[in-house]
Coordinates of N, CA, C and O in Angstrom, one line a residue:
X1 N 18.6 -4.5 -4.7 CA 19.1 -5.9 -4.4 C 18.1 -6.9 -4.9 O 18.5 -7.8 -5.7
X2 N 16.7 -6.8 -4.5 CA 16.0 -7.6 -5.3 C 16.0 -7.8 -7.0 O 15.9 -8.8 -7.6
X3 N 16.1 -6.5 -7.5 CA 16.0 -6.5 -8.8 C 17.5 -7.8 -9.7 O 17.6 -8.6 -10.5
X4 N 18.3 -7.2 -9.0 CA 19.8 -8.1 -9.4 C 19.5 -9.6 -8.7 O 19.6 -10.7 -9.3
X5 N 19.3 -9.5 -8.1 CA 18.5 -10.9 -7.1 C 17.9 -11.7 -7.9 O 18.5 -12.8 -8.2
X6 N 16.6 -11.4 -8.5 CA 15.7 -11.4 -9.6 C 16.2 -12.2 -10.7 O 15.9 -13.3 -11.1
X7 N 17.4 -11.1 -11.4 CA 17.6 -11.1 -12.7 C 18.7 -12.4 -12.9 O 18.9 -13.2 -13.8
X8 N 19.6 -12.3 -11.4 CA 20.5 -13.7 -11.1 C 19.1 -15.2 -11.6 O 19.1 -16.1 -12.4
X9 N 18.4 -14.9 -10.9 CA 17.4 -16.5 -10.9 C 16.9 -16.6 -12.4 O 16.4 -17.6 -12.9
X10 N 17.0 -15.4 -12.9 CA 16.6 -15.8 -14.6 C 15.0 -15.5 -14.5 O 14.2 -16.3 -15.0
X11 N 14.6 -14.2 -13.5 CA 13.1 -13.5 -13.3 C 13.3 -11.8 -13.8 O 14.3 -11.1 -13.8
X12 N 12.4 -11.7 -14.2 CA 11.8 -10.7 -14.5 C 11.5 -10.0 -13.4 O 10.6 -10.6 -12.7
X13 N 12.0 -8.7 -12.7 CA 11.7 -8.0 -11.6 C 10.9 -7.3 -11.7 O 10.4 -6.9 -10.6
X14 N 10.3 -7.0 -12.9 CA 8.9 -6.3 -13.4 C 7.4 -6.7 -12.6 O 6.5 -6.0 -12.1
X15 N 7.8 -8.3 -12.6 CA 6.7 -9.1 -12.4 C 6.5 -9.6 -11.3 O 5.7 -10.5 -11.1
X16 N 7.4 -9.0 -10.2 CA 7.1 -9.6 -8.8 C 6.5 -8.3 -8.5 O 6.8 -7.2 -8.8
X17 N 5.5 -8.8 -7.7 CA 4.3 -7.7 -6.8 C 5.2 -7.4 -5.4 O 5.6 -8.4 -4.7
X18 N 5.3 -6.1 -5.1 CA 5.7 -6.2 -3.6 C 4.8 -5.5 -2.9 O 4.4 -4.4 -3.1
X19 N 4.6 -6.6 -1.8 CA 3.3 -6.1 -0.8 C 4.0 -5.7 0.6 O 5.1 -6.1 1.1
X20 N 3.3 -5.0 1.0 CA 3.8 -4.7 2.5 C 2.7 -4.0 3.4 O 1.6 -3.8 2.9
X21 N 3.0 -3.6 4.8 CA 1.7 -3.4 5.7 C 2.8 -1.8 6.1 O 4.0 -1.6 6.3
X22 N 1.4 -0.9 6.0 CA 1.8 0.4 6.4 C 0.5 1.1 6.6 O -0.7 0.7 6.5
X23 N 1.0 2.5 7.0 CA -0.1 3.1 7.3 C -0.6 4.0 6.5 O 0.3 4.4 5.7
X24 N -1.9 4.7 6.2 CA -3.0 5.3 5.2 C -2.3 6.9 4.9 O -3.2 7.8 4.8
X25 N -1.2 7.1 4.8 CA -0.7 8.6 5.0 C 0.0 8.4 3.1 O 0.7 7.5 2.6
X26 N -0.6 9.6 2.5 CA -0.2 9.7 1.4 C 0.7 9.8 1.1 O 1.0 9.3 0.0
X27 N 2.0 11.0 2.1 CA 3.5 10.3 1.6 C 4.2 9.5 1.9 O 5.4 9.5 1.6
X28 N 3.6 8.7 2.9 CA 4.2 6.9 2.8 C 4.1 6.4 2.2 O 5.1 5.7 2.0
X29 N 2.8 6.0 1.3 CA 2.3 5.9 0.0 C 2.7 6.0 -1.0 O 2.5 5.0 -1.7
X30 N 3.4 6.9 -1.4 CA 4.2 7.5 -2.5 C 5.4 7.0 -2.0 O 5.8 6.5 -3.0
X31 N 6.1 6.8 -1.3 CA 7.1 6.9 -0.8 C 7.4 5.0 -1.1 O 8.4 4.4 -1.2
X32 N 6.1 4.5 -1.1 CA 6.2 3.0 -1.5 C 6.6 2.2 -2.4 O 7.4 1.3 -2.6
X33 N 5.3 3.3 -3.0 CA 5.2 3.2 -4.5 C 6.5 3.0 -5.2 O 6.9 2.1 -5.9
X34 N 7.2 4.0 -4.9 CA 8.1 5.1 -5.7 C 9.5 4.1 -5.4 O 10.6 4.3 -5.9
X35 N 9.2 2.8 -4.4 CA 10.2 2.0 -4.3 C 10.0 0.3 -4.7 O 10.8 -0.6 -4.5
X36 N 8.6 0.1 -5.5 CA 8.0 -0.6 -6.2 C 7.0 -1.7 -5.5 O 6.7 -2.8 -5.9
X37 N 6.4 -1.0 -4.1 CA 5.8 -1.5 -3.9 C 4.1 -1.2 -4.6 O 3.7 -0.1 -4.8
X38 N 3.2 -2.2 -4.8 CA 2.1 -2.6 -5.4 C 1.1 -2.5 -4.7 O 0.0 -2.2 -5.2
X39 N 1.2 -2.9 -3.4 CA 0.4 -2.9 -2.7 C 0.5 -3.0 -1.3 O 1.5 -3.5 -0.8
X40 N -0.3 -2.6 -0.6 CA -0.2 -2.0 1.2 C -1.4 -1.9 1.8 O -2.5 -1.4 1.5
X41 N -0.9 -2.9 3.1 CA -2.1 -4.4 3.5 C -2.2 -3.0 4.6 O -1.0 -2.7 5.0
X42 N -3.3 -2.1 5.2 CA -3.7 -1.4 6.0 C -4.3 -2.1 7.5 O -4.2 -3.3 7.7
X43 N -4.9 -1.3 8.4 CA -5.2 -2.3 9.7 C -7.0 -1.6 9.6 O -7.2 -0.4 9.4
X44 N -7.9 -2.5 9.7 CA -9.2 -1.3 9.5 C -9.6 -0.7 10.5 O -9.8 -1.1 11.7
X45 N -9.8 0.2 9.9 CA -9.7 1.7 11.1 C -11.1 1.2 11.9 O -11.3 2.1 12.8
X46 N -12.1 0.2 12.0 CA -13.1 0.2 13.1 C -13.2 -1.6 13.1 O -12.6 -2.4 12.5
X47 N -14.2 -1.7 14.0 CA -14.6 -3.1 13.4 C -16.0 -3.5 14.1 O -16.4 -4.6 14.6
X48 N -16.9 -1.9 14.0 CA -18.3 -2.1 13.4 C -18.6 -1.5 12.5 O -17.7 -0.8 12.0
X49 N -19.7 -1.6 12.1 CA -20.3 -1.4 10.8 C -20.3 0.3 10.6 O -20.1 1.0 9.5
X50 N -20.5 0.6 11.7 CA -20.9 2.3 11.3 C -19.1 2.9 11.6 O -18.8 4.0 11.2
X51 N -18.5 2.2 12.1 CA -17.1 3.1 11.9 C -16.3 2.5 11.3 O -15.1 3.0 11.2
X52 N -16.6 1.1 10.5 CA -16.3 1.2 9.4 C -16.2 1.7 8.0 O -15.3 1.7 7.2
X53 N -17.6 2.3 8.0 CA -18.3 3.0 7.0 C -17.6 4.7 7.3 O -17.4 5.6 6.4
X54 N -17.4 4.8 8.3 CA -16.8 6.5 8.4 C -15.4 6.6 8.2 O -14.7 7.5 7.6
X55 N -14.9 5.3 8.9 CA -13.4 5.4 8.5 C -12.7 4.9 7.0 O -11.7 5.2 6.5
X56 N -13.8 4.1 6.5 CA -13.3 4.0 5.0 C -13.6 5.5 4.4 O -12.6 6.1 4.1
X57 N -14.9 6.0 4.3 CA -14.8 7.1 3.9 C -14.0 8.2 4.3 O -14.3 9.2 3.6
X58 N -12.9 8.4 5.2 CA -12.0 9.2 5.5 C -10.7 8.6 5.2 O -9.7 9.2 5.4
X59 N -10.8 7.5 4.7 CA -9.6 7.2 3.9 C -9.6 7.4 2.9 O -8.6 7.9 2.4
X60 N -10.8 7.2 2.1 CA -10.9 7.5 0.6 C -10.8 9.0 0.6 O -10.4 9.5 -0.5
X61 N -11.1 10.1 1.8 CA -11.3 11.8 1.3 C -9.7 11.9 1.4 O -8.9 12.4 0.6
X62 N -9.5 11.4 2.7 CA -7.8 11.7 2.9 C -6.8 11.4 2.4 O -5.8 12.0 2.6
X63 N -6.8 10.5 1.8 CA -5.8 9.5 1.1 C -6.0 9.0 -0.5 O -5.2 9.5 -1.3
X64 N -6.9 8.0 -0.9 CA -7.2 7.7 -2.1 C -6.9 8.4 -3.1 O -6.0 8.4 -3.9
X65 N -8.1 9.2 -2.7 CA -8.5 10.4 -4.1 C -7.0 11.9 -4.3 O -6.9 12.9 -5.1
X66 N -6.0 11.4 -3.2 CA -5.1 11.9 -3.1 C -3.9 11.7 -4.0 O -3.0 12.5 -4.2
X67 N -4.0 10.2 -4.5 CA -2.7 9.3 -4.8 C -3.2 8.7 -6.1 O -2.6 7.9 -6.8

């Protein structure tokens, strides 16, 4: 819908970023992706210093370096 949406307004669907908020699971991820979204606004997993530092690094082992 957006792409015909798009192409009605005389845009390039290429060039719209679609963002959205989801969670850190690699085939939701793909599952995003794979429907053109660009990017995926996360919630952070602590909000001190030391579990932030653990839970970024268990996103990057679990997820990142996955996708």
């Amino acid at each position: 819908m957006m792409t015909s949406e798009a192409e009605k307004a005389g845009r390039d669907p290429k060039k719209i970023e679609l963002s959205c908020m989801g969670r850190p699971r690699v085939d939701e991820l793909k599952a995003l992706a794979a429907i053109g979204v660009s990017r995926v606004v996360i919630a952070p997993p602590a909000f001190d210093a030391e579990g932030l530092t653990r839970g970024l690094e268990k996103l990057h082992d679990d997820v990142i370096a996955k996708i």
